[in-house]
PDB file of C-alpha atoms in Angstrom:
ATOM      1  CA  MET A1080      11.564 -10.742  -7.701  1.00  0.00           C
ATOM      2  CA  THR A1081       8.530 -10.918  -9.952  1.00  0.00           C
ATOM      3  CA  LEU A1082       6.319  -8.014 -10.960  1.00  0.00           C
ATOM      4  CA  SER A1083       2.757  -8.397 -12.124  1.00  0.00           C
ATOM      5  CA  PRO A1084       2.417  -7.216 -15.747  1.00  0.00           C
ATOM      6  CA  GLY A1085       1.552  -3.604 -16.413  1.00  0.00           C
ATOM      7  CA  LEU A1086       2.607  -2.355 -12.987  1.00  0.00           C
ATOM      8  CA  THR A1087       4.904   0.649 -12.802  1.00  0.00           C
ATOM      9  CA  THR A1088       7.195   1.947 -10.070  1.00  0.00           C
ATOM     10  CA  GLU A1089       6.930   5.510  -8.772  1.00  0.00           C
ATOM     11  CA  GLY A1090       9.907   6.960  -6.922  1.00  0.00           C
ATOM     12  CA  GLN A1091      11.215   4.229  -4.639  1.00  0.00           C
ATOM     13  CA  VAL A1092       7.867   2.436  -4.454  1.00  0.00           C
ATOM     14  CA  PHE A1093       7.914  -1.160  -5.688  1.00  0.00           C
ATOM     15  CA  TYR A1094       4.880  -3.048  -6.992  1.00  0.00           C
ATOM     16  CA  VAL A1095       5.983  -6.501  -5.886  1.00  0.00           C
ATOM     17  CA  VAL A1096       3.982  -9.696  -6.320  1.00  0.00           C
ATOM     18  CA  SER A1097       6.463 -12.100  -4.758  1.00  0.00           C
ATOM     19  CA  MET A1098      10.037 -11.757  -3.527  1.00  0.00           C
ATOM     20  CA  THR A1099      12.410 -13.888  -1.428  1.00  0.00           C
ATOM     21  CA  LEU A1100      15.479 -12.612   0.390  1.00  0.00           C
ATOM     22  CA  SER A1101      18.476 -14.637   1.425  1.00  0.00           C
ATOM     23  CA  PRO A1102      18.800 -14.919   5.236  1.00  0.00           C
ATOM     24  CA  GLY A1103      21.117 -12.689   7.242  1.00  0.00           C
ATOM     25  CA  LEU A1104      20.605  -9.608   5.126  1.00  0.00           C
ATOM     26  CA  THR A1105      20.284  -6.277   6.900  1.00  0.00           C
ATOM     27  CA  THR A1106      18.023  -3.341   6.131  1.00  0.00           C
ATOM     28  CA  GLU A1107      19.408  -0.001   5.064  1.00  0.00           C
ATOM     29  CA  GLY A1108      17.234   3.109   5.085  1.00  0.00           C
ATOM     30  CA  GLN A1109      13.806   2.184   3.811  1.00  0.00           C
ATOM     31  CA  VAL A1110      14.679  -1.295   2.556  1.00  0.00           C
ATOM     32  CA  PHE A1111      12.037  -3.940   3.334  1.00  0.00           C
ATOM     33  CA  TYR A1112      12.869  -7.551   4.159  1.00  0.00           C
ATOM     34  CA  VAL A1113       9.952  -9.203   2.445  1.00  0.00           C
ATOM     35  CA  VAL A1114       9.581 -12.953   2.022  1.00  0.00           C
ATOM     36  CA  SER A1115       6.428 -12.865  -0.040  1.00  0.00           C
ATOM     37  CA  MET A1116       3.955 -10.162  -0.897  1.00  0.00           C
ATOM     38  CA  THR A1117       0.926  -9.918  -3.158  1.00  0.00           C
ATOM     39  CA  LEU A1118      -0.693  -6.759  -4.413  1.00  0.00           C
ATOM     40  CA  SER A1119      -4.324  -6.499  -5.405  1.00  0.00           C
ATOM     41  CA  PRO A1120      -4.687  -5.472  -9.060  1.00  0.00           C
ATOM     42  CA  ALA A1121      -5.315  -1.887 -10.175  1.00  0.00           C
ATOM     43  CA  LEU A1122      -4.385  -0.417  -6.791  1.00  0.00           C
ATOM     44  CA  THR A1123      -2.166   2.644  -6.865  1.00  0.00           C
ATOM     45  CA  THR A1124       0.341   3.996  -4.364  1.00  0.00           C
ATOM     46  CA  GLU A1125       0.417   7.590  -3.174  1.00  0.00           C
ATOM     47  CA  GLY A1126       3.595   8.898  -1.548  1.00  0.00           C
ATOM     48  CA  GLN A1127       5.221   6.049   0.368  1.00  0.00           C
ATOM     49  CA  VAL A1128       1.939   4.239   1.020  1.00  0.00           C
ATOM     50  CA  PHE A1129       1.774   0.572  -0.010  1.00  0.00           C
ATOM     51  CA  TYR A1130      -1.401  -1.203  -1.110  1.00  0.00           C
ATOM     52  CA  VAL A1131      -0.549  -4.687   0.143  1.00  0.00           C
ATOM     53  CA  VAL A1132      -2.880  -7.679   0.008  1.00  0.00           C
ATOM     54  CA  SER A1133      -0.642 -10.178   1.771  1.00  0.00           C
ATOM     55  CA  MET A1134       2.979 -10.085   2.863  1.00  0.00           C
ATOM     56  CA  THR A1135       5.194 -12.302   5.030  1.00  0.00           C
ATOM     57  CA  LEU A1136       8.410 -11.192   6.686  1.00  0.00           C
ATOM     58  CA  SER A1137      11.270 -13.383   7.795  1.00  0.00           C
ATOM     59  CA  PRO A1138      11.404 -13.698  11.614  1.00  0.00           C
ATOM     60  CA  GLY A1139      13.712 -11.634  13.795  1.00  0.00           C
ATOM     61  CA  LEU A1140      13.716  -8.585  11.590  1.00  0.00           C
ATOM     62  CA  THR A1141      13.574  -5.156  13.188  1.00  0.00           C
ATOM     63  CA  THR A1142      11.826  -1.991  12.038  1.00  0.00           C
ATOM     64  CA  GLU A1143      13.732   1.111  11.015  1.00  0.00           C
ATOM     65  CA  GLY A1144      12.005   4.460  10.578  1.00  0.00           C
ATOM     66  CA  GLN A1145       8.567   3.893   9.127  1.00  0.00           C
ATOM     67  CA  VAL A1146       9.181   0.313   8.054  1.00  0.00           C
ATOM     68  CA  PHE A1147       6.275  -1.996   8.922  1.00  0.00           C
ATOM     69  CA  TYR A1148       6.753  -5.624   9.874  1.00  0.00           C
ATOM     70  CA  VAL A1149       3.525  -7.028   8.531  1.00  0.00           C
ATOM     71  CA  VAL A1150       2.746 -10.728   8.421  1.00  0.00           C
ATOM     72  CA  SER A1151      -0.460 -10.486   6.447  1.00  0.00           C
ATOM     73  CA  MET A1152      -2.674  -7.628   5.424  1.00  0.00           C
ATOM     74  CA  THR A1153      -5.705  -7.310   3.151  1.00  0.00           C
ATOM     75  CA  LEU A1154      -7.039  -4.124   1.630  1.00  0.00           C
ATOM     76  CA  SER A1155     -10.572  -3.607   0.428  1.00  0.00           C
ATOM     77  CA  PRO A1156     -10.599  -2.903  -3.317  1.00  0.00           C
ATOM     78  CA  ALA A1157     -10.696   0.606  -4.801  1.00  0.00           C
ATOM     79  CA  LEU A1158      -9.868   2.299  -1.502  1.00  0.00           C
ATOM     80  CA  THR A1159      -7.479   5.236  -1.688  1.00  0.00           C
ATOM     81  CA  THR A1160      -5.000   6.577   0.835  1.00  0.00           C
ATOM     82  CA  GLU A1161      -4.719  10.188   1.914  1.00  0.00           C
ATOM     83  CA  GLY A1162      -1.421  11.310   3.421  1.00  0.00           C
ATOM     84  CA  GLN A1163      -0.064   8.417   5.477  1.00  0.00           C
ATOM     85  CA  VAL A1164      -3.498   6.995   6.286  1.00  0.00           C
ATOM     86  CA  PHE A1165      -3.982   3.307   5.543  1.00  0.00           C
ATOM     87  CA  TYR A1166      -7.302   1.758   4.512  1.00  0.00           C
ATOM     88  CA  VAL A1167      -6.731  -1.680   6.026  1.00  0.00           C
ATOM     89  CA  VAL A1168      -9.298  -4.480   6.080  1.00  0.00           C
ATOM     90  CA  SER A1169      -7.268  -7.059   7.968  1.00  0.00           C
ATOM     91  CA  MET A1170      -3.637  -7.204   9.026  1.00  0.00           C
ATOM     92  CA  THR A1171      -1.590  -9.443  11.334  1.00  0.00           C
ATOM     93  CA  LEU A1172       1.691  -8.442  12.908  1.00  0.00           C
ATOM     94  CA  SER A1173       4.372 -10.726  14.262  1.00  0.00           C
ATOM     95  CA  PRO A1174       4.466 -10.668  18.092  1.00  0.00           C
ATOM     96  CA  ALA A1175       6.892  -8.655  20.249  1.00  0.00           C
ATOM     97  CA  LEU A1176       7.182  -5.881  17.687  1.00  0.00           C
ATOM     98  CA  THR A1177       7.324  -2.328  18.993  1.00  0.00           C
ATOM     99  CA  THR A1178       5.769   0.811  17.547  1.00  0.00           C
ATOM    100  CA  GLU A1179       7.897   3.620  16.208  1.00  0.00           C
ATOM    101  CA  GLY A1180       6.367   6.989  15.371  1.00  0.00           C
ATOM    102  CA  GLN A1181       2.842   6.477  14.125  1.00  0.00           C
ATOM    103  CA  VAL A1182       3.129   2.749  13.455  1.00  0.00           C
ATOM    104  CA  PHE A1183      -0.013   0.841  14.476  1.00  0.00           C
ATOM    105  CA  TYR A1184       0.029  -2.715  15.787  1.00  0.00           C
ATOM    106  CA  VAL A1185      -3.247  -3.918  14.350  1.00  0.00           C
ATOM    107  CA  VAL A1186      -4.286  -7.555  14.325  1.00  0.00           C
ATOM    108  CA  SER A1187      -7.473  -7.204  12.323  1.00  0.00           C
ATOM    109  CA  MET A1188      -9.524  -4.256  11.207  1.00  0.00           C
ATOM    110  CA  THR A1189     -12.480  -3.820   8.875  1.00  0.00           C
ATOM    111  CA  LEU A1190     -13.536  -0.601   7.230  1.00  0.00           C
ATOM    112  CA  SER A1191     -17.081   0.159   6.142  1.00  0.00           C
ATOM    113  CA  PRO A1192     -17.219   0.596   2.345  1.00  0.00           C
ATOM    114  CA  GLY A1193     -17.129   4.009   0.767  1.00  0.00           C
ATOM    115  CA  LEU A1194     -15.865   5.811   3.840  1.00  0.00           C
ATOM    116  CA  THR A1195     -13.060   8.325   3.466  1.00  0.00           C
ATOM    117  CA  THR A1196     -10.472   9.534   5.955  1.00  0.00           C
ATOM    118  CA  GLU A1197     -10.038  13.176   6.920  1.00  0.00           C
ATOM    119  CA  ARG A1198      -6.661  14.168   8.358  1.00  0.00           C
ATOM    120  CA  GLN A1199      -5.617  11.311  10.660  1.00  0.00           C
ATOM    121  CA  VAL A1200      -9.145  10.195  11.530  1.00  0.00           C
ATOM    122  CA  PHE A1201      -9.929   6.535  10.871  1.00  0.00           C
ATOM    123  CA  TYR A1202     -13.355   5.210   9.896  1.00  0.00           C
ATOM    124  CA  VAL A1203     -13.078   1.840  11.595  1.00  0.00           C
ATOM    125  CA  VAL A1204     -15.805  -0.787  11.709  1.00  0.00           C
ATOM    126  CA  SER A1205     -13.957  -3.372  13.775  1.00  0.00           C
ATOM    127  CA  MET A1206     -10.358  -3.703  14.879  1.00  0.00           C
ATOM    128  CA  THR A1207      -8.512  -6.040  17.255  1.00  0.00           C
ATOM    129  CA  LEU A1208      -5.120  -5.370  18.780  1.00  0.00           C
ATOM    130  CA  SER A1209      -2.698  -7.917  20.115  1.00  0.00           C
ATOM    131  CA  PRO A1210      -2.563  -7.852  23.957  1.00  0.00           C
ATOM    132  CA  GLY A1211       0.126  -6.049  25.906  1.00  0.00           C
ATOM    133  CA  LEU A1212       0.675  -3.336  23.348  1.00  0.00           C
ATOM    134  CA  THR A1213       1.071   0.228  24.534  1.00  0.00           C
ATOM    135  CA  THR A1214      -0.157   3.431  22.927  1.00  0.00           C
ATOM    136  CA  GLU A1215       2.228   6.019  21.555  1.00  0.00           C
ATOM    137  CA  ARG A1216       1.039   9.502  20.584  1.00  0.00           C
ATOM    138  CA  GLN A1217      -2.471   9.142  19.140  1.00  0.00           C
ATOM    139  CA  VAL A1218      -2.563   5.358  18.798  1.00  0.00           C
ATOM    140  CA  PHE A1219      -5.901   3.882  19.919  1.00  0.00           C
ATOM    141  CA  TYR A1220      -6.294   0.456  21.489  1.00  0.00           C
ATOM    142  CA  VAL A1221      -9.681  -0.480  20.096  1.00  0.00           C
ATOM    143  CA  VAL A1222     -11.053  -4.000  20.243  1.00  0.00           C
ATOM    144  CA  SER A1223     -14.166  -3.455  18.187  1.00  0.00           C
ATOM    145  CA  MET A1224     -15.980  -0.410  16.938  1.00  0.00           C
ATOM    146  CA  THR A1225     -18.888   0.120  14.561  1.00  0.00           C
ATOM    147  CA  LEU A1226     -19.756   3.344  12.797  1.00  0.00           C
ATOM    148  CA  SER A1227     -23.248   4.223  11.647  1.00  0.00           C
ATOM    149  CA  PRO A1228     -23.334   4.621   7.842  1.00  0.00           C
ATOM    150  CA  GLY A1229     -23.056   8.031   6.271  1.00  0.00           C
ATOM    151  CA  LEU A1230     -21.583   9.755   9.304  1.00  0.00           C
ATOM    152  CA  THR A1231     -18.623  12.050   8.806  1.00  0.00           C
ATOM    153  CA  THR A1232     -15.850  13.118  11.145  1.00  0.00           C
ATOM    154  CA  GLU A1233     -14.949  16.721  11.861  1.00  0.00           C
ATOM    155  CA  GLY A1234     -11.467  17.428  13.208  1.00  0.00           C
ATOM    156  CA  GLN A1235     -10.543  14.554  15.505  1.00  0.00           C
ATOM    157  CA  VAL A1236     -14.152  13.885  16.549  1.00  0.00           C
ATOM    158  CA  PHE A1237     -15.347  10.305  16.095  1.00  0.00           C
ATOM    159  CA  TYR A1238     -18.925   9.328  15.252  1.00  0.00           C
ATOM    160  CA  VAL A1239     -18.963   6.012  17.087  1.00  0.00           C
ATOM    161  CA  VAL A1240     -21.933   3.661  17.294  1.00  0.00           C
ATOM    162  CA  SER A1241     -20.305   1.000  19.452  1.00  0.00           C
ATOM    163  CA  MET A1242     -16.733   0.414  20.561  1.00  0.00           C
ATOM    164  CA  THR A1243     -15.066  -1.965  23.021  1.00  0.00           C
ATOM    165  CA  LEU A1244     -11.609  -1.504  24.515  1.00  0.00           C
ATOM    166  CA  SER A1245      -9.391  -4.173  25.973  1.00  0.00           C
ATOM    167  CA  PRO A1246      -9.315  -3.975  29.809  1.00  0.00           C
ATOM    168  CA  GLY A1247      -6.558  -2.262  31.742  1.00  0.00           C
ATOM    169  CA  LEU A1248      -5.719   0.227  29.046  1.00  0.00           C
ATOM    170  CA  THR A1249      -4.994   3.814  30.014  1.00  0.00           C
ATOM    171  CA  THR A1250      -5.869   7.006  28.183  1.00  0.00           C
ATOM    172  CA  GLU A1251      -3.216   9.226  26.659  1.00  0.00           C
ATOM    173  CA  ARG A1252      -4.069  12.739  25.455  1.00  0.00           C
ATOM    174  CA  GLN A1253      -7.508  12.586  23.859  1.00  0.00           C
ATOM    175  CA  VAL A1254      -7.939   8.807  23.848  1.00  0.00           C
ATOM    176  CA  PHE A1255     -11.400   7.718  25.046  1.00  0.00           C
ATOM    177  CA  TYR A1256     -12.079   4.449  26.847  1.00  0.00           C
ATOM    178  CA  VAL A1257     -15.585   3.751  25.614  1.00  0.00           C
ATOM    179  CA  VAL A1258     -17.257   0.372  25.993  1.00  0.00           C
ATOM    180  CA  SER A1259     -20.354   1.069  23.939  1.00  0.00           C
ATOM    181  CA  MET A1260     -21.917   4.194  22.548  1.00  0.00           C
ATOM    182  CA  THR A1261     -24.801   4.845  20.172  1.00  0.00           C
ATOM    183  CA  LEU A1262     -25.419   8.023  18.236  1.00  0.00           C
ATOM    184  CA  SER A1263     -28.836   9.145  17.077  1.00  0.00           C
ATOM    185  CA  PRO A1264     -28.946   9.298  13.273  1.00  0.00           C
ATOM    186  CA  GLY A1265     -28.417  12.575  11.480  1.00  0.00           C
ATOM    187  CA  LEU A1266     -26.747  14.336  14.393  1.00  0.00           C
ATOM    188  CA  THR A1267     -23.577  16.301  13.737  1.00  0.00           C
ATOM    189  CA  THR A1268     -20.719  17.248  16.015  1.00  0.00           C
ATOM    190  CA  GLU A1269     -19.524  20.795  16.518  1.00  0.00           C
ATOM    191  CA  ARG A1270     -15.935  21.258  17.681  1.00  0.00           C
ATOM    192  CA  GLN A1271     -15.328  18.592  20.339  1.00  0.00           C
ATOM    193  CA  VAL A1272     -18.968  18.253  21.408  1.00  0.00           C
ATOM    194  CA  PHE A1273     -20.410  14.740  21.225  1.00  0.00           C
ATOM    195  CA  TYR A1274     -24.074  14.001  20.491  1.00  0.00           C
ATOM    196  CA  VAL A1275     -24.421  10.814  22.500  1.00  0.00           C
ATOM    197  CA  VAL A1276     -27.642   8.835  22.927  1.00  0.00           C
ATOM    198  CA  SER A1277     -26.271   6.141  25.219  1.00  0.00           C
ATOM    199  CA  MET A1278     -22.769   5.204  26.283  1.00  0.00           C
ATOM    200  CA  THR A1279     -21.284   2.828  28.868  1.00  0.00           C
ATOM    201  CA  LEU A1280     -17.752   2.978  30.193  1.00  0.00           C
ATOM    202  CA  SER A1281     -15.755   0.238  31.809  1.00  0.00           C
ATOM    203  CA  PRO A1282     -15.517   0.709  35.608  1.00  0.00           C
ATOM    204  CA  GLY A1283     -12.537   2.233  37.373  1.00  0.00           C
ATOM    205  CA  LEU A1284     -11.512   4.491  34.530  1.00  0.00           C
ATOM    206  CA  THR A1285     -10.290   7.979  35.315  1.00  0.00           C
ATOM    207  CA  THR A1286     -10.745  11.186  33.342  1.00  0.00           C
ATOM    208  CA  GLU A1287      -7.794  12.983  31.798  1.00  0.00           C
ATOM    209  CA  ARG A1288      -8.181  16.497  30.367  1.00  0.00           C
ATOM    210  CA  GLN A1289     -11.346  16.484  28.280  1.00  0.00           C
ATOM    211  CA  VAL A1290     -12.232  12.793  28.660  1.00  0.00           C
ATOM    212  CA  PHE A1291     -15.791  12.241  29.939  1.00  0.00           C
ATOM    213  CA  TYR A1292     -16.912   9.106  31.766  1.00  0.00           C
ATOM    214  CA  VAL A1293     -20.605   8.973  30.939  1.00  0.00           C
ATOM    215  CA  VAL A1294     -22.775   5.982  31.871  1.00  0.00           C
ATOM    216  CA  SER A1295     -25.907   6.927  29.984  1.00  0.00           C
ATOM    217  CA  MET A1296     -27.234  10.073  28.371  1.00  0.00           C
ATOM    218  CA  THR A1297     -30.116  10.800  26.019  1.00  0.00           C
ATOM    219  CA  LEU A1298     -30.427  13.831  23.773  1.00  0.00           C
ATOM    220  CA  SER A1299     -33.668  15.194  22.426  1.00  0.00           C
ATOM    221  CA  PRO A1300     -33.841  14.847  18.629  1.00  0.00           C
ATOM    222  CA  GLY A1301     -32.849  17.733  16.410  1.00  0.00           C
ATOM    223  CA  LEU A1302     -30.290  19.211  18.810  1.00  0.00           C
TER     224      LEU A1302
END
């Protein structure tokens, strides 16, 4: 194992530049089987959150607890994590992996610069998921989504400009199946009320609980 100079470990968090494991080893607790991993300089870890630029895992490994099997992942510089929220620019997962807890199977995702997360709300510009994955808890299957700059989230309310979902996905809890939606600038949400200028939903979707299927709607400015 090689560490980049000047990096320090906090708790059980390792700042690893490159590491190779002999085959046939098993994981115990929160031990990662990492073939190679590179960290971007000057990034810091908070809690058990890793700032990983690129990492490759040996095939056939299984996840235990909150262990991620990540093939490659890139983080935008100077982004910070809050809680267990990841600021991920792009990440690729090996196929046939399953989610445990709040583990996301994300193929690629881009975050708009300077955005911050509140609670478990993600500011996502674009994200692609590998097909055939299922949602668990509050995991969203989002193909692509763009947020207008300067918008903020309140609670679990998303300010979404445009978003596309892969077909055949079903909603769980408060998951919305939105094909495209545009918000008028400067509008704010109150509670779970959406200020929607125009939105199109894929056909054949059904509503669950508070999920609205709206084809098009226009709001007068200043509301």
